[in-house]
PDB file of C-alpha atoms and ligand atoms in Angstrom:
ATOM      1  CA  MET A   1       0.044   0.026   0.020  1.00 74.00           C
ATOM      2  CA  ALA A   2       1.335   3.563  -1.029  1.00 81.00           C
ATOM      3  CA  MET A   3       2.161   5.642   1.953  1.00 84.00           C
ATOM      4  CA  PRO A   4      -0.228   8.057   2.975  1.00 84.00           C
ATOM      5  CA  PHE A   5       0.799  11.888   3.039  1.00 84.00           C
ATOM      6  CA  GLU A   6      -0.496  14.950   4.096  1.00 86.00           C
ATOM      7  CA  LEU A   7      -3.698  16.403   2.053  1.00 87.00           C
ATOM      8  CA  PRO A   8      -2.504  19.458   0.213  1.00 85.00           C
ATOM      9  CA  ASP A   9      -4.344  22.344   0.720  1.00 86.00           C
ATOM     10  CA  ARG A  10      -3.271  25.314  -1.332  1.00 83.00           C
ATOM     11  CA  ALA A  11      -6.542  27.283  -1.170  1.00 86.00           C
ATOM     12  CA  ALA A  12      -5.873  31.015  -0.639  1.00 84.00           C
ATOM     13  CA  GLY A  13      -7.453  30.931   2.902  1.00 89.00           C
ATOM     14  CA  VAL A  14     -10.234  33.384   2.107  1.00 95.00           C
ATOM     15  CA  LYS A  15     -13.211  32.530   3.943  1.00 95.00           C
ATOM     16  CA  LEU A  16     -17.015  33.760   3.538  1.00 95.00           C
ATOM     17  CA  ASP A  17     -19.455  33.988   6.158  1.00 95.00           C
ATOM     18  CA  TRP A  18     -22.565  32.992   4.341  1.00 91.00           C
ATOM     19  CA  ARG A  19     -24.973  34.545   7.249  1.00 91.00           C
ATOM     20  CA  ASN A  20     -23.553  38.277   7.252  1.00 92.00           C
ATOM     21  CA  GLY A  21     -21.558  38.038   3.932  1.00 92.00           C
ATOM     22  CA  LYS A  22     -18.207  39.192   5.701  1.00 96.00           C
ATOM     23  CA  MET A  23     -14.957  38.200   3.817  1.00 97.00           C
ATOM     24  CA  ILE A  24     -11.975  37.096   5.757  1.00 96.00           C
ATOM     25  CA  GLY A  25      -8.237  36.513   4.908  1.00 95.00           C
ATOM     26  CA  ALA A  26      -4.997  37.903   4.021  1.00 95.00           C
ATOM     27  CA  ALA A  27      -6.127  38.474   0.260  1.00 96.00           C
ATOM     28  CA  VAL A  28      -9.189  40.401   1.123  1.00 97.00           C
ATOM     29  CA  GLN A  29      -9.040  44.106   0.042  1.00 98.00           C
ATOM     30  CA  GLU A  30     -11.376  46.698   1.590  1.00 98.00           C
ATOM     31  CA  SER A  31     -12.458  50.216   0.747  1.00 98.00           C
ATOM     32  CA  ARG A  32     -15.180  52.570   2.146  1.00 98.00           C
ATOM     33  CA  LYS A  33     -17.010  55.520   0.505  1.00 98.00           C
ATOM     34  CA  GLN A  34     -17.661  58.416   2.875  1.00 98.00           C
ATOM     35  CA  LEU A  35     -19.956  61.277   2.292  1.00 98.00           C
ATOM     36  CA  LYS A  36     -16.754  63.440   1.448  1.00 98.00           C
ATOM     37  CA  ASP A  37     -16.173  61.089  -1.367  1.00 97.00           C
ATOM     38  CA  LEU A  38     -19.631  61.195  -3.161  1.00 97.00           C
ATOM     39  CA  ALA A  39     -19.867  64.860  -4.159  1.00 96.00           C
ATOM     40  CA  GLY A  40     -22.524  65.352  -7.032  1.00 95.00           C
ATOM     41  CA  ILE A  41     -23.683  62.021  -6.641  1.00 97.00           C
ATOM     42  CA  PHE A  42     -26.841  62.715  -4.411  1.00 97.00           C
ATOM     43  CA  ASP A  43     -29.667  65.062  -5.472  1.00 95.00           C
ATOM     44  CA  ASP A  44     -29.503  67.486  -2.631  1.00 95.00           C
ATOM     45  CA  GLU A  45     -25.709  68.690  -2.698  1.00 94.00           C
ATOM     46  CA  ALA A  46     -26.497  71.078   0.134  1.00 95.00           C
ATOM     47  CA  GLN A  47     -27.908  68.418   2.602  1.00 96.00           C
ATOM     48  CA  ARG A  48     -24.593  66.371   1.580  1.00 96.00           C
ATOM     49  CA  LYS A  49     -22.319  69.306   2.558  1.00 95.00           C
ATOM     50  CA  GLN A  50     -24.125  69.899   5.860  1.00 96.00           C
ATOM     51  CA  ALA A  51     -23.802  66.223   7.009  1.00 96.00           C
ATOM     52  CA  ASP A  52     -20.644  64.992   8.715  1.00 97.00           C
ATOM     53  CA  PRO A  53     -18.233  64.240   5.836  1.00 97.00           C
ATOM     54  CA  GLU A  54     -16.876  61.354   7.802  1.00 98.00           C
ATOM     55  CA  THR A  55     -20.083  59.387   7.557  1.00 98.00           C
ATOM     56  CA  THR A  56     -19.525  55.956   5.972  1.00 98.00           C
ATOM     57  CA  VAL A  57     -22.288  55.550   3.085  1.00 98.00           C
ATOM     58  CA  TYR A  58     -20.778  52.012   2.041  1.00 98.00           C
ATOM     59  CA  GLN A  59     -18.101  49.774   2.289  1.00 98.00           C
ATOM     60  CA  VAL A  60     -16.744  47.072   0.058  1.00 98.00           C
ATOM     61  CA  GLN A  61     -14.682  43.844   0.560  1.00 98.00           C
ATOM     62  CA  TRP A  62     -13.291  41.789  -2.460  1.00 98.00           C
ATOM     63  CA  TRP A  63     -10.970  39.416  -3.766  1.00 97.00           C
ATOM     64  CA  GLU A  64      -8.792  39.414  -6.696  1.00 97.00           C
ATOM     65  CA  PRO A  65      -7.408  36.052  -7.354  1.00 96.00           C
ATOM     66  CA  ALA A  66      -6.450  37.048 -10.818  1.00 96.00           C
ATOM     67  CA  ALA A  67      -4.841  40.071 -12.335  1.00 97.00           C
ATOM     68  CA  PRO A  68      -7.419  42.800 -13.140  1.00 97.00           C
ATOM     69  CA  GLY A  69      -8.167  43.293 -16.917  1.00 97.00           C
ATOM     70  CA  SER A  70      -7.132  39.540 -17.647  1.00 97.00           C
ATOM     71  CA  GLU A  71      -9.399  37.487 -19.545  1.00 97.00           C
ATOM     72  CA  GLY A  72     -11.386  34.714 -18.089  1.00 97.00           C
ATOM     73  CA  GLY A  73     -11.256  35.298 -14.337  1.00 98.00           C
ATOM     74  CA  LEU A  74     -13.635  36.280 -11.550  1.00 98.00           C
ATOM     75  CA  PHE A  75     -13.836  38.560  -8.760  1.00 98.00           C
ATOM     76  CA  TRP A  76     -15.988  38.177  -5.653  1.00 98.00           C
ATOM     77  CA  GLY A  77     -16.894  40.833  -3.360  1.00 98.00           C
ATOM     78  CA  VAL A  78     -19.411  42.062  -0.623  1.00 98.00           C
ATOM     79  CA  THR A  79     -20.701  45.535  -0.364  1.00 98.00           C
ATOM     80  CA  THR A  80     -22.702  46.980   3.010  1.00 98.00           C
ATOM     81  CA  ILE A  81     -24.552  49.914   2.544  1.00 98.00           C
ATOM     82  CA  PHE A  82     -25.512  51.767   5.909  1.00 98.00           C
ATOM     83  CA  PRO A  83     -29.039  53.131   6.494  1.00 98.00           C
ATOM     84  CA  GLY A  84     -29.360  56.480   6.147  1.00 98.00           C
ATOM     85  CA  ARG A  85     -30.355  59.435   3.755  1.00 98.00           C
ATOM     86  CA  VAL A  86     -29.042  62.699   2.381  1.00 98.00           C
ATOM     87  CA  GLY A  87     -32.113  64.848   2.355  1.00 97.00           C
ATOM     88  CA  GLU A  88     -35.048  62.427   0.988  1.00 97.00           C
ATOM     89  CA  GLU A  89     -32.413  60.171  -0.964  1.00 98.00           C
ATOM     90  CA  TYR A  90     -31.393  56.841   0.467  1.00 98.00           C
ATOM     91  CA  PHE A  91     -27.809  55.850   0.835  1.00 98.00           C
ATOM     92  CA  MET A  92     -26.618  54.227  -2.141  1.00 98.00           C
ATOM     93  CA  THR A  93     -23.643  53.279  -4.195  1.00 98.00           C
ATOM     94  CA  HIS A  94     -21.949  55.517  -6.677  1.00 98.00           C
ATOM     95  CA  GLY A  95     -23.222  53.116  -9.470  1.00 98.00           C
ATOM     96  CA  HIS A  96     -21.321  52.534 -12.584  1.00 98.00           C
ATOM     97  CA  PHE A  97     -21.596  50.941 -16.139  1.00 98.00           C
ATOM     98  CA  HIS A  98     -18.765  48.135 -17.028  1.00 98.00           C
ATOM     99  CA  ALA A  99     -15.888  49.693 -19.133  1.00 98.00           C
ATOM    100  CA  ASN A 100     -16.504  46.395 -21.141  1.00 98.00           C
ATOM    101  CA  ARG A 101     -19.996  46.479 -21.921  1.00 98.00           C
ATOM    102  CA  THR A 102     -19.967  42.574 -22.625  1.00 98.00           C
ATOM    103  CA  ARG A 103     -19.103  41.799 -19.186  1.00 98.00           C
ATOM    104  CA  ALA A 104     -21.944  40.694 -16.889  1.00 98.00           C
ATOM    105  CA  GLU A 105     -22.164  40.445 -13.083  1.00 98.00           C
ATOM    106  CA  TYR A 106     -24.274  38.825 -10.388  1.00 98.00           C
ATOM    107  CA  TYR A 107     -25.613  40.286  -6.996  1.00 98.00           C
ATOM    108  CA  GLY A 108     -26.982  38.408  -4.340  1.00 98.00           C
ATOM    109  CA  THR A 109     -28.768  40.036  -1.310  1.00 98.00           C
ATOM    110  CA  VAL A 110     -27.326  38.774   2.027  1.00 97.00           C
ATOM    111  CA  GLN A 111     -29.209  40.970   4.510  1.00 98.00           C
ATOM    112  CA  GLY A 112     -31.660  44.141   4.630  1.00 98.00           C
ATOM    113  CA  GLU A 113     -33.554  45.526   1.998  1.00 98.00           C
ATOM    114  CA  GLY A 114     -33.307  47.747  -0.837  1.00 98.00           C
ATOM    115  CA  LEU A 115     -33.421  48.377  -4.834  1.00 98.00           C
ATOM    116  CA  LEU A 116     -31.121  47.498  -7.532  1.00 98.00           C
ATOM    117  CA  VAL A 117     -31.317  50.350  -9.947  1.00 98.00           C
ATOM    118  CA  LEU A 118     -30.566  49.205 -13.572  1.00 98.00           C
ATOM    119  CA  MET A 119     -30.129  51.599 -16.651  1.00 98.00           C
ATOM    120  CA  ASP A 120     -29.511  50.932 -20.224  1.00 97.00           C
ATOM    121  CA  GLU A 121     -27.496  53.096 -22.486  1.00 95.00           C
ATOM    122  CA  ASN A 122     -30.772  54.799 -23.769  1.00 95.00           C
ATOM    123  CA  ARG A 123     -31.175  55.808 -20.031  1.00 95.00           C
ATOM    124  CA  HIS A 124     -34.098  53.746 -19.548  1.00 96.00           C
ATOM    125  CA  THR A 125     -34.341  53.018 -15.828  1.00 97.00           C
ATOM    126  CA  TRP A 126     -35.826  50.310 -13.767  1.00 97.00           C
ATOM    127  CA  SER A 127     -35.261  48.599 -10.555  1.00 97.00           C
ATOM    128  CA  GLU A 128     -35.367  45.029  -8.665  1.00 98.00           C
ATOM    129  CA  ARG A 129     -36.297  44.639  -5.182  1.00 98.00           C
ATOM    130  CA  MET A 130     -33.472  43.386  -3.016  1.00 98.00           C
ATOM    131  CA  VAL A 131     -34.679  41.117  -0.255  1.00 98.00           C
ATOM    132  CA  PRO A 132     -32.333  38.487   1.564  1.00 98.00           C
ATOM    133  CA  GLY A 133     -31.834  35.712  -0.958  1.00 97.00           C
ATOM    134  CA  SER A 134     -32.802  37.586  -4.130  1.00 98.00           C
ATOM    135  CA  LEU A 135     -30.475  36.928  -6.938  1.00 98.00           C
ATOM    136  CA  HIS A 136     -29.797  39.632  -9.684  1.00 98.00           C
ATOM    137  CA  TYR A 137     -28.126  39.047 -13.055  1.00 98.00           C
ATOM    138  CA  ILE A 138     -26.832  42.319 -14.662  1.00 98.00           C
ATOM    139  CA  ASP A 139     -26.380  42.388 -18.314  1.00 98.00           C
ATOM    140  CA  GLY A 140     -23.136  43.764 -19.081  1.00 98.00           C
ATOM    141  CA  ARG A 141     -24.929  46.733 -21.056  1.00 98.00           C
ATOM    142  CA  ASN A 142     -26.489  47.952 -17.750  1.00 98.00           C
ATOM    143  CA  ALA A 143     -25.498  50.373 -15.257  1.00 98.00           C
ATOM    144  CA  HIS A 144     -26.054  49.161 -11.856  1.00 98.00           C
ATOM    145  CA  ARG A 145     -26.307  50.892  -8.430  1.00 98.00           C
ATOM    146  CA  ALA A 146     -27.805  49.543  -5.103  1.00 99.00           C
ATOM    147  CA  VAL A 147     -29.979  51.504  -2.801  1.00 98.00           C
ATOM    148  CA  ASN A 148     -30.590  50.709   0.946  1.00 98.00           C
ATOM    149  CA  THR A 149     -34.376  51.682   1.552  1.00 98.00           C
ATOM    150  CA  GLY A 150     -34.482  49.967   4.940  1.00 98.00           C
ATOM    151  CA  ASP A 151     -33.042  50.853   8.546  1.00 97.00           C
ATOM    152  CA  ALA A 152     -30.600  48.048   8.759  1.00 98.00           C
ATOM    153  CA  PRO A 153     -27.214  47.721   6.722  1.00 98.00           C
ATOM    154  CA  LEU A 154     -28.003  46.296   3.116  1.00 98.00           C
ATOM    155  CA  ILE A 155     -25.433  43.669   2.378  1.00 98.00           C
ATOM    156  CA  PHE A 156     -25.036  41.936  -0.914  1.00 98.00           C
ATOM    157  CA  TRP A 157     -22.274  40.002  -2.551  1.00 98.00           C
ATOM    158  CA  ALA A 158     -21.297  40.346  -6.218  1.00 98.00           C
ATOM    159  CA  CYS A 159     -19.099  38.232  -8.703  1.00 98.00           C
ATOM    160  CA  TRP A 160     -17.796  39.809 -11.726  1.00 98.00           C
ATOM    161  CA  PRO A 161     -15.328  39.202 -14.581  1.00 98.00           C
ATOM    162  CA  THR A 162     -11.759  40.356 -14.241  1.00 98.00           C
ATOM    163  CA  ASP A 163     -11.994  42.346 -17.328  1.00 98.00           C
ATOM    164  CA  ALA A 164     -15.310  44.122 -16.905  1.00 98.00           C
ATOM    165  CA  GLY A 165     -13.579  47.286 -15.808  1.00 98.00           C
ATOM    166  CA  TYR A 166     -15.295  50.276 -14.336  1.00 98.00           C
ATOM    167  CA  ASP A 167     -17.040  53.360 -16.118  1.00 98.00           C
ATOM    168  CA  TYR A 168     -17.931  55.596 -13.220  1.00 98.00           C
ATOM    169  CA  ALA A 169     -17.775  58.875 -15.379  1.00 97.00           C
ATOM    170  CA  THR A 170     -20.732  58.462 -17.291  1.00 97.00           C
ATOM    171  CA  ILE A 171     -22.796  58.222 -13.925  1.00 97.00           C
ATOM    172  CA  ARG A 172     -20.871  60.898 -12.368  1.00 96.00           C
ATOM    173  CA  GLU A 173     -21.704  63.309 -15.321  1.00 95.00           C
ATOM    174  CA  GLN A 174     -25.203  61.920 -16.242  1.00 95.00           C
ATOM    175  CA  GLY A 175     -26.682  59.977 -13.126  1.00 96.00           C
ATOM    176  CA  PHE A 176     -29.120  57.426 -13.708  1.00 97.00           C
ATOM    177  CA  GLY A 177     -32.715  58.091 -15.131  1.00 97.00           C
ATOM    178  CA  ALA A 178     -34.431  57.864 -11.791  1.00 97.00           C
ATOM    179  CA  ARG A 179     -33.509  58.512  -8.072  1.00 97.00           C
ATOM    180  CA  VAL A 180     -34.953  56.553  -5.052  1.00 98.00           C
ATOM    181  CA  LEU A 181     -36.447  59.073  -2.740  1.00 97.00           C
ATOM    182  CA  SER A 182     -38.720  58.629   0.350  1.00 97.00           C
ATOM    183  CA  VAL A 183     -41.912  60.228  -0.307  1.00 96.00           C
ATOM    184  CA  ASN A 184     -44.407  60.081   2.699  1.00 95.00           C
ATOM    185  CA  GLY A 185     -41.903  57.688   4.404  1.00 93.00           C
ATOM    186  CA  LYS A 186     -42.004  55.095   1.657  1.00 95.00           C
ATOM    187  CA  PRO A 187     -39.385  54.631  -1.182  1.00 96.00           C
ATOM    188  CA  ALA A 188     -40.526  56.055  -4.343  1.00 96.00           C
ATOM    189  CA  PHE A 189     -38.888  55.924  -7.892  1.00 94.00           C
ATOM    190  CA  VAL A 190     -38.649  59.827  -9.113  1.00 94.00           C
ATOM    191  CA  ALA A 191     -37.548  60.486 -12.782  1.00 91.00           C
ATOM    192  CA  HIS A 192     -34.242  62.297 -12.923  1.00 84.00           C
ATOM    193  CA  HIS A 193     -33.448  64.503 -15.914  1.00 75.00           C
ATOM    194  CA  ALA A 194     -29.940  65.129 -16.097  1.00 69.00           C
ATOM    195  CA  GLU A 195     -28.925  68.735 -17.268  1.00 63.00           C
ATOM    196  CA  ASN A 196     -26.996  68.919 -20.572  1.00 50.00           C
ATOM    197  CA  LEU A 197     -27.913  65.832 -22.122  1.00 53.00           C
TER     198      LEU A 197
HETATM  199  O1  PA5 B 201     -18.815  45.300  -8.830  1.00 72.38           O
HETATM  200  C1  PA5 B 201     -19.730  45.698  -8.473  1.00 72.38           C
HETATM  201  O2  PA5 B 201     -20.818  46.255  -9.130  1.00 72.38           O
HETATM  202  C2  PA5 B 201     -20.075  46.024  -7.049  1.00 72.38           C
HETATM  203  O3  PA5 B 201     -18.815  45.224  -6.137  1.00 72.38           O
HETATM  204  C3  PA5 B 201     -19.511  47.459  -6.697  1.00 72.38           C
HETATM  205  O4  PA5 B 201     -18.380  47.818  -7.061  1.00 72.38           O
HETATM  206  C4  PA5 B 201     -19.838  47.722  -5.142  1.00 72.38           C
HETATM  207  O5  PA5 B 201     -21.379  47.743  -5.033  1.00 72.38           O
HETATM  208  C5  PA5 B 201     -19.688  49.324  -5.082  1.00 72.38           C
HETATM  209  O6  PA5 B 201     -20.267  49.987  -6.028  1.00 72.38           O
HETATM  210  P1  PA5 B 201     -19.655  51.294  -6.746  1.00 72.38           P
HETATM  211  O7  PA5 B 201     -18.496  50.595  -7.521  1.00 72.38           O
HETATM  212  O8  PA5 B 201     -20.716  51.615  -7.729  1.00 72.38           O
HETATM  213  O9  PA5 B 201     -19.218  52.307  -6.021  1.00 72.38           O
HETATM  214 MN1   MN B 202     -20.261  46.283 -11.535  1.00 72.38          MN
END
């Protein structure tokens, strides 16, 4: 009989807590967006400036096991959007198109409630409800932004191709075709007509 040997474990040691979405491990990267990083993203810029600039709107943890820009790989990340509003507008992610419009993405909700706002290149904008367990397939042509409409953190994982890239500029300059505002205490979709379009 062949001699037994220790089972090789070459995994990168990244772990995911499925109950709260948290990622753990030396290879995990982290970033956060505070109100001071989101100039021009919310409708009510005066309210944004009045609030504490250090307020964290959302944080992202992610793992890049392959080189960004290389073909055929996948990244994994977890976003936590904290509850809050700027004026009547709920805390949300910046939002982006993928630089490569042929690269799709999955989002899956872990905790909390919100809306995934999607917009095609003709500025047609719609949303999908995010609730624990909801799975969202994002076509590579569509801009995407998550909005926390609840009073607890909205946590969702994402999986996207290594060569998707980010086009933040289009959203920074033109926004989405609609905003999610609290109207009479309830989330409502309000058309947004960007200037100079
Ligand atoms: O890959 C994604 O789409 C997500 O991981 C987002 O990057 C994350 O939710 C943060 O949003 P944004 O990149 O728009 O700031
Ligand atoms: Mn994306």
